Short mmCIF file of N, CA and C in Angstrom, two decimals:
data_model
loop_
_atom_site.label_atom_id
_atom_site.label_comp_id
_atom_site.label_asym_id
_atom_site.label_seq_id
_atom_site.Cartn_x
_atom_site.Cartn_y
_atom_site.Cartn_z
N UNK F 1 129.08 200.64 129.88
CA UNK F 1 130.24 199.68 130.07
C UNK F 1 129.86 198.65 131.20
N UNK F 2 129.25 199.27 132.34
CA UNK F 2 129.02 198.42 133.39
C UNK F 2 127.83 197.45 133.09
N UNK F 3 126.91 197.90 132.26
CA UNK F 3 125.78 196.99 131.94
C UNK F 3 126.17 195.95 131.06
N UNK F 4 127.16 196.14 130.08
CA UNK F 4 127.70 195.08 129.23
C UNK F 4 128.45 194.20 130.10
N UNK F 5 129.33 194.54 131.04
CA UNK F 5 130.13 193.63 131.91
C UNK F 5 129.14 192.76 132.79
N UNK F 6 128.13 193.47 133.26
CA UNK F 6 127.06 192.69 134.12
C UNK F 6 126.32 191.64 133.17
N UNK F 7 126.07 192.01 132.01
CA UNK F 7 125.42 191.00 131.00
C UNK F 7 126.27 189.76 130.82
N UNK F 8 127.60 190.09 130.55
CA UNK F 8 128.63 189.10 130.44
C UNK F 8 128.72 188.19 131.51
N UNK F 9 128.63 188.77 132.75
CA UNK F 9 128.84 187.94 133.97
C UNK F 9 127.66 187.01 134.14
N UNK F 10 126.35 187.63 133.85
CA UNK F 10 125.19 186.76 133.92
C UNK F 10 125.22 185.62 132.94
N UNK F 11 125.60 185.93 131.64
CA UNK F 11 125.80 184.92 130.68
C UNK F 11 126.82 183.72 131.06
N UNK F 12 127.92 184.21 131.61
CA UNK F 12 128.89 183.25 132.13
C UNK F 12 128.43 182.35 133.12
N UNK F 13 127.69 183.01 134.14
CA UNK F 13 127.15 182.20 135.20
C UNK F 13 126.08 181.21 134.78
N UNK F 14 125.38 181.62 133.80
CA UNK F 14 124.39 180.69 133.26
C UNK F 14 125.02 179.55 132.52
N UNK F 15 126.21 179.72 131.85
CA UNK F 15 126.84 178.57 131.19
C UNK F 15 127.77 177.67 132.06
N UNK F 16 128.00 178.16 133.19
CA UNK F 16 129.02 177.41 134.05
C UNK F 16 128.49 176.09 134.70
N UNK F 17 127.18 176.01 135.16
CA UNK F 17 126.93 174.81 135.85
C UNK F 17 127.10 173.51 135.20
N UNK F 18 127.05 173.42 133.77
CA UNK F 18 127.37 172.06 133.17
C UNK F 18 128.72 171.67 133.18
N UNK F 19 129.63 172.67 133.45
CA UNK F 19 131.00 172.39 133.60
C UNK F 19 131.46 171.65 134.80
N UNK F 20 130.62 171.71 135.79
CA UNK F 20 130.94 171.16 137.03
C UNK F 20 130.03 170.06 137.49
N UNK F 21 129.54 169.15 136.50
CA UNK F 21 128.67 168.05 136.87
C UNK F 21 129.53 166.86 137.36
N UNK F 22 130.75 166.81 136.96
CA UNK F 22 131.79 165.84 137.31
C UNK F 22 131.15 164.43 136.98
N UNK F 23 130.61 164.44 135.77
CA UNK F 23 130.19 163.05 135.36
C UNK F 23 128.86 162.63 135.82
N UNK F 24 128.17 163.44 136.54
CA UNK F 24 126.96 162.92 137.10
C UNK F 24 125.84 162.75 136.14
N UNK F 25 125.82 163.34 135.10
CA UNK F 25 124.68 163.00 134.00
C UNK F 25 125.03 161.76 133.38
N UNK F 26 126.29 161.33 132.98
CA UNK F 26 126.61 160.20 132.33
C UNK F 26 126.47 159.00 133.40
N UNK F 27 126.83 159.25 134.67
CA UNK F 27 126.65 158.37 135.69
C UNK F 27 125.16 157.91 135.86
N UNK F 28 124.28 158.87 135.71
CA UNK F 28 122.82 158.63 135.79
C UNK F 28 122.30 157.79 134.78
N UNK F 29 122.84 158.07 133.57
CA UNK F 29 122.53 157.28 132.49
C UNK F 29 123.06 155.85 132.61
N UNK F 30 124.27 155.62 133.05
CA UNK F 30 125.01 154.40 133.04
C UNK F 30 124.23 153.61 134.20
N UNK F 31 123.76 154.30 135.38
CA UNK F 31 123.06 153.62 136.49
C UNK F 31 121.71 152.94 135.89
N UNK F 32 121.09 153.82 135.01
CA UNK F 32 119.77 153.29 134.48
C UNK F 32 120.06 152.09 133.54
N UNK F 33 121.10 152.15 132.74
CA UNK F 33 121.46 150.97 131.86
C UNK F 33 121.80 149.65 132.64
N UNK F 34 122.59 149.88 133.70
CA UNK F 34 122.86 148.78 134.59
C UNK F 34 121.67 148.27 135.29
N UNK F 35 120.79 149.08 135.69
CA UNK F 35 119.65 148.73 136.21
C UNK F 35 118.72 147.74 135.31
N UNK F 36 118.66 148.25 134.09
CA UNK F 36 117.91 147.52 133.05
C UNK F 36 118.53 146.13 132.78
N UNK F 37 119.85 146.13 132.70
CA UNK F 37 120.54 144.80 132.56
C UNK F 37 120.36 143.85 133.67
N UNK F 38 120.48 144.35 134.79
CA UNK F 38 120.15 143.52 136.11
C UNK F 38 118.77 143.15 136.24
N UNK F 39 117.78 143.72 135.62
CA UNK F 39 116.41 143.35 135.61
C UNK F 39 115.84 142.91 134.34
N UNK F 40 116.77 142.33 133.62
CA UNK F 40 116.37 141.83 132.12
C UNK F 40 115.12 140.73 132.35
N UNK F 41 115.27 140.00 133.22
CA UNK F 41 114.04 138.91 133.29
C UNK F 41 112.87 139.58 133.64
N UNK F 42 112.78 140.73 134.28
CA UNK F 42 111.54 141.50 134.56
C UNK F 42 111.11 142.27 133.31
N UNK F 43 111.81 142.12 132.21
CA UNK F 43 111.55 142.83 130.95
C UNK F 43 111.30 141.91 129.86
N UNK F 44 111.47 140.56 130.03
CA UNK F 44 111.38 139.47 129.16
C UNK F 44 110.08 139.49 128.28
N UNK F 45 109.02 139.83 128.86
CA UNK F 45 107.81 139.81 128.01
C UNK F 45 107.14 141.16 128.18
N UNK F 46 106.28 141.51 127.21
CA UNK F 46 105.56 142.87 127.44
C UNK F 46 104.81 143.00 128.62
N UNK F 47 104.15 141.97 129.04
CA UNK F 47 103.40 141.94 130.31
C UNK F 47 104.24 142.13 131.55
N UNK F 48 105.44 141.58 131.59
CA UNK F 48 106.39 141.71 132.75
C UNK F 48 106.98 143.05 132.69
N UNK F 49 107.17 143.54 131.53
CA UNK F 49 107.76 144.95 131.38
C UNK F 49 106.84 146.02 131.77
N UNK F 50 105.54 145.86 131.56
CA UNK F 50 104.52 146.66 131.99
C UNK F 50 104.47 146.90 133.55
N UNK F 51 104.46 145.67 134.07
CA UNK F 51 104.58 145.53 135.65
C UNK F 51 105.77 146.17 136.16
N UNK F 52 106.91 145.91 135.57
CA UNK F 52 108.10 146.49 136.07
C UNK F 52 108.18 148.07 135.96
N UNK F 53 107.66 148.63 134.80
CA UNK F 53 107.57 150.13 134.87
C UNK F 53 106.53 150.57 135.85
N UNK F 54 105.40 149.87 135.94
CA UNK F 54 104.38 150.28 136.96
C UNK F 54 104.93 150.41 138.37
N UNK F 55 105.64 149.40 138.72
CA UNK F 55 106.28 149.42 140.08
C UNK F 55 107.20 150.53 140.21
N UNK F 56 107.93 151.03 139.26
CA UNK F 56 108.74 152.13 139.26
C UNK F 56 108.15 153.46 139.11
N UNK F 57 106.71 153.33 138.82
CA UNK F 57 105.84 154.48 138.59
C UNK F 57 106.35 155.40 137.37
N UNK F 58 106.75 154.72 136.43
CA UNK F 58 107.05 155.29 135.08
C UNK F 58 106.15 154.90 134.04
N UNK F 59 105.45 155.95 133.35
CA UNK F 59 104.43 155.59 132.43
C UNK F 59 105.13 155.22 131.10
N UNK F 60 104.47 154.22 130.45
CA UNK F 60 104.92 153.69 129.25
C UNK F 60 103.95 153.82 128.13
N UNK F 61 104.54 153.64 126.89
CA UNK F 61 103.69 153.59 125.73
C UNK F 61 103.75 152.28 125.14
N UNK F 62 102.74 151.66 124.85
CA UNK F 62 102.93 150.28 124.24
C UNK F 62 102.24 150.34 122.76
N UNK F 63 102.90 149.82 121.88
CA UNK F 63 102.46 149.75 120.55
C UNK F 63 102.48 148.45 120.02
N UNK F 64 101.42 147.87 119.38
CA UNK F 64 101.40 146.55 118.90
C UNK F 64 102.25 146.73 117.52
N UNK F 65 102.51 145.62 116.85
CA UNK F 65 103.16 145.66 115.54
C UNK F 65 102.28 146.47 114.54
N UNK F 66 101.07 146.25 114.58
CA UNK F 66 100.11 146.77 113.60
C UNK F 66 100.07 148.39 114.04
N UNK F 67 99.93 148.81 115.25
CA UNK F 67 99.83 150.21 115.51
C UNK F 67 101.20 150.96 115.20
N UNK F 68 102.35 150.18 115.39
CA UNK F 68 103.55 150.69 115.11
C UNK F 68 103.58 151.04 113.52
N UNK F 69 103.23 150.12 112.76
CA UNK F 69 103.27 150.38 111.24
C UNK F 69 102.32 151.62 110.80
N UNK F 70 101.18 151.61 111.51
CA UNK F 70 100.15 152.70 111.19
C UNK F 70 100.61 154.14 111.65
N UNK F 71 101.09 154.01 112.93
CA UNK F 71 101.32 155.33 113.57
C UNK F 71 102.65 156.01 113.23
N UNK F 72 103.72 155.11 113.04
CA UNK F 72 105.06 155.79 112.76
C UNK F 72 105.37 156.97 113.67
N UNK F 73 105.32 156.65 114.91
CA UNK F 73 105.59 157.68 115.90
C UNK F 73 106.91 158.34 115.83
N UNK F 74 107.21 159.41 116.54
CA UNK F 74 108.43 160.14 116.32
C UNK F 74 109.52 159.33 117.08
N UNK F 75 109.15 158.44 118.00
CA UNK F 75 110.25 157.70 118.79
C UNK F 75 110.42 156.39 118.16
N UNK F 76 109.85 156.07 117.06
CA UNK F 76 110.04 154.76 116.41
C UNK F 76 110.88 154.86 115.14
N UNK F 77 112.05 154.13 115.16
CA UNK F 77 112.77 154.08 114.02
C UNK F 77 112.34 152.96 112.97
N UNK F 78 111.94 151.83 113.63
CA UNK F 78 111.52 150.75 112.71
C UNK F 78 110.62 149.83 113.68
N UNK F 79 109.74 149.09 112.95
CA UNK F 79 108.79 148.27 113.59
C UNK F 79 109.31 146.82 113.45
N UNK F 80 108.77 145.96 114.20
CA UNK F 80 109.21 144.44 114.06
C UNK F 80 107.85 143.73 114.20
N UNK F 81 107.95 142.42 114.30
CA UNK F 81 106.70 141.65 114.33
C UNK F 81 105.97 141.57 115.70
N UNK F 82 106.59 142.24 116.71
CA UNK F 82 105.93 142.26 118.01
C UNK F 82 105.62 143.57 118.56
N UNK F 83 105.47 143.67 119.84
CA UNK F 83 105.10 144.90 120.49
C UNK F 83 106.38 145.74 120.79
N UNK F 84 106.21 147.12 120.93
CA UNK F 84 107.11 148.12 121.24
C UNK F 84 106.84 148.67 122.38
N UNK F 85 107.60 148.75 123.55
CA UNK F 85 107.29 149.49 124.67
C UNK F 85 108.35 150.57 124.84
N UNK F 86 107.78 151.70 125.06
CA UNK F 86 108.63 152.96 125.22
C UNK F 86 108.34 153.60 126.49
N UNK F 87 109.52 153.85 127.19
CA UNK F 87 109.55 154.40 128.55
C UNK F 87 110.36 155.54 128.64
N UNK F 88 110.16 156.58 129.34
CA UNK F 88 111.01 157.82 129.56
C UNK F 88 111.18 158.01 130.99
N UNK F 89 112.48 157.69 131.43
CA UNK F 89 112.81 157.81 132.97
C UNK F 89 113.32 159.19 133.04
N UNK F 90 112.73 159.97 134.01
CA UNK F 90 113.09 161.36 134.18
C UNK F 90 114.48 161.38 134.83
N UNK F 91 115.25 162.44 134.46
CA UNK F 91 116.58 162.64 135.01
C UNK F 91 116.44 163.35 136.34
N UNK F 92 117.13 162.84 137.43
CA UNK F 92 117.04 163.39 138.75
C UNK F 92 117.86 164.62 138.91
N UNK F 93 119.05 164.68 138.39
CA UNK F 93 119.90 165.87 138.57
C UNK F 93 119.46 167.12 137.89
N UNK F 94 119.23 168.15 138.55
CA UNK F 94 118.63 169.29 138.02
C UNK F 94 119.43 170.04 136.96
N UNK F 95 120.81 169.99 137.11
CA UNK F 95 121.77 170.63 136.02
C UNK F 95 121.60 169.76 134.87
N UNK F 96 121.67 168.45 134.92
CA UNK F 96 121.61 167.53 133.81
C UNK F 96 120.32 167.74 133.06
N UNK F 97 119.18 167.86 133.80
CA UNK F 97 117.91 167.96 133.38
C UNK F 97 117.70 169.24 132.38
N UNK F 98 118.43 170.29 132.91
CA UNK F 98 118.31 171.52 132.26
C UNK F 98 119.18 171.65 131.12
N UNK F 99 120.46 171.31 131.28
CA UNK F 99 121.56 171.62 130.22
C UNK F 99 121.77 170.47 129.32
N UNK F 100 121.38 169.07 129.65
CA UNK F 100 121.69 168.00 128.78
C UNK F 100 120.40 167.30 128.19
N UNK F 101 119.62 166.77 129.10
CA UNK F 101 118.42 166.06 128.69
C UNK F 101 117.41 165.83 129.87
N UNK F 102 116.21 165.92 129.67
CA UNK F 102 115.26 165.64 130.89
C UNK F 102 114.79 164.46 131.13
N UNK F 103 115.22 163.46 130.09
CA UNK F 103 114.88 162.08 130.32
C UNK F 103 115.79 160.95 129.50
N UNK F 104 115.65 159.83 130.13
CA UNK F 104 116.43 158.66 129.38
C UNK F 104 115.26 157.90 128.74
N UNK F 105 115.43 157.85 127.44
CA UNK F 105 114.36 157.15 126.73
C UNK F 105 114.86 155.56 126.50
N UNK F 106 113.81 154.78 126.71
CA UNK F 106 114.16 153.40 126.63
C UNK F 106 113.10 152.75 125.76
N UNK F 107 113.52 151.94 124.81
CA UNK F 107 112.72 151.23 123.82
C UNK F 107 113.03 149.74 123.98
N UNK F 108 111.91 149.05 124.25
CA UNK F 108 111.89 147.52 124.26
C UNK F 108 111.21 146.94 123.20
N UNK F 109 111.74 146.20 122.33
CA UNK F 109 111.27 145.63 121.06
C UNK F 109 111.18 144.16 121.38
N UNK F 110 109.93 143.60 121.08
CA UNK F 110 109.62 142.24 121.39
C UNK F 110 109.24 141.66 119.92
N UNK F 111 109.43 140.27 119.86
CA UNK F 111 109.12 139.53 118.56
C UNK F 111 107.63 139.16 118.68
N UNK F 112 107.19 138.37 117.66
CA UNK F 112 105.79 138.08 117.55
C UNK F 112 105.34 137.06 118.72
N UNK F 113 106.29 136.45 119.24
CA UNK F 113 106.18 135.44 120.45
C UNK F 113 106.25 136.15 121.63
N UNK F 114 106.38 137.36 121.78
CA UNK F 114 106.49 138.14 123.06
C UNK F 114 107.79 138.04 123.75
N UNK F 115 108.85 137.84 123.08
CA UNK F 115 110.19 137.61 123.62
C UNK F 115 111.00 138.99 123.33
N UNK F 116 111.66 139.46 124.41
CA UNK F 116 112.48 140.72 124.21
C UNK F 116 113.66 140.42 123.14
N UNK F 117 113.63 141.27 122.17
CA UNK F 117 114.67 141.07 121.10
C UNK F 117 115.68 142.20 121.05
N UNK F 118 115.31 143.38 121.60
CA UNK F 118 116.18 144.54 121.48
C UNK F 118 115.80 145.41 122.54
N UNK F 119 116.77 146.17 123.22
CA UNK F 119 116.70 147.02 124.23
C UNK F 119 117.58 148.17 123.89
N UNK F 120 116.97 149.42 123.81
CA UNK F 120 117.74 150.56 123.47
C UNK F 120 117.52 151.65 124.48
N UNK F 121 118.65 152.16 124.91
CA UNK F 121 118.59 153.27 125.89
C UNK F 121 119.29 154.55 125.15
N UNK F 122 118.58 155.66 125.35
CA UNK F 122 119.07 156.96 124.69
C UNK F 122 119.12 158.08 125.64
N UNK F 123 120.05 158.98 125.42
CA UNK F 123 120.00 160.25 126.15
C UNK F 123 120.91 161.16 125.32
N UNK F 124 120.49 162.38 125.41
CA UNK F 124 121.31 163.32 124.51
C UNK F 124 122.82 163.27 124.91
N UNK F 125 123.78 163.35 124.06
CA UNK F 125 125.16 163.20 124.48
C UNK F 125 125.76 164.55 125.11
N UNK F 126 126.85 164.46 125.89
CA UNK F 126 127.36 165.57 126.36
C UNK F 126 128.35 166.22 125.27
N UNK F 127 128.59 167.48 125.46
CA UNK F 127 129.56 168.16 124.53
C UNK F 127 131.04 168.41 125.05
N UNK F 128 131.93 168.19 124.32
CA UNK F 128 133.32 168.41 124.66
C UNK F 128 133.96 169.40 123.78
N UNK F 129 134.86 170.27 124.49
CA UNK F 129 135.70 171.17 123.66
C UNK F 129 137.07 170.92 124.02
N UNK F 130 137.92 170.30 123.17
CA UNK F 130 139.28 170.20 123.31
C UNK F 130 140.06 171.54 123.31
N UNK F 131 140.91 171.81 124.21
CA UNK F 131 141.70 172.81 124.16
C UNK F 131 143.18 172.48 124.24
N UNK F 132 143.78 172.19 123.00
CA UNK F 132 145.12 171.66 122.89
C UNK F 132 146.15 172.61 123.49
N UNK F 133 145.92 173.86 123.34
CA UNK F 133 146.93 174.77 123.90
C UNK F 133 147.12 174.59 125.43
N UNK F 134 146.05 174.20 126.17
CA UNK F 134 146.16 173.97 127.55
C UNK F 134 146.33 172.38 127.88
N UNK F 135 146.28 171.65 126.91
CA UNK F 135 146.22 170.30 127.14
C UNK F 135 145.13 169.63 127.87
N UNK F 136 144.02 170.20 127.80
CA UNK F 136 142.80 169.79 128.52
C UNK F 136 141.56 169.66 127.62
N UNK F 137 140.53 168.98 127.99
CA UNK F 137 139.37 168.88 127.25
C UNK F 137 138.24 169.32 128.28
N UNK F 138 137.42 170.27 127.90
CA UNK F 138 136.27 170.69 128.80
C UNK F 138 134.96 170.00 128.39
N UNK F 139 134.47 169.41 129.25
CA UNK F 139 133.13 168.61 129.08
C UNK F 139 132.06 169.40 129.59
N UNK F 140 131.00 169.66 128.75
CA UNK F 140 129.82 170.35 129.24
C UNK F 140 128.62 169.41 129.28
N UNK F 141 128.13 169.31 130.53
CA UNK F 141 126.94 168.44 130.79
C UNK F 141 127.28 167.05 130.84
N UNK F 142 128.51 166.71 131.24
CA UNK F 142 128.90 165.35 131.39
C UNK F 142 128.38 164.72 132.63
#
């Protein structure tokens, strides 16, 4: 019986940290999104974007329109007439990195004239468990 209870305590302790992030994971995602919006001029062309990511020391993958059509990489939903730049910004918060996602994925799509046409930021969503009997919702990895 003691081993079973000890196992249950260990499992419970392993599942608890994401309950107490107090929105840190979402705040980190929102901060990166705001940073990208504030630096949109630095991302206006593929060359500027590569310089921007290099100054932040974040590696990028650049695909030309032709490479995009041929490769059909796992992070590409659709190709357009211009380059696609893909960056993965690592998550700083250790709990968020372990329990939610380890990176914020950023896709910058350019047209054939090198102008930014689409910017997409992605991160795995947090989970919520509504508990109507207590009138609260528990957020996991928020």
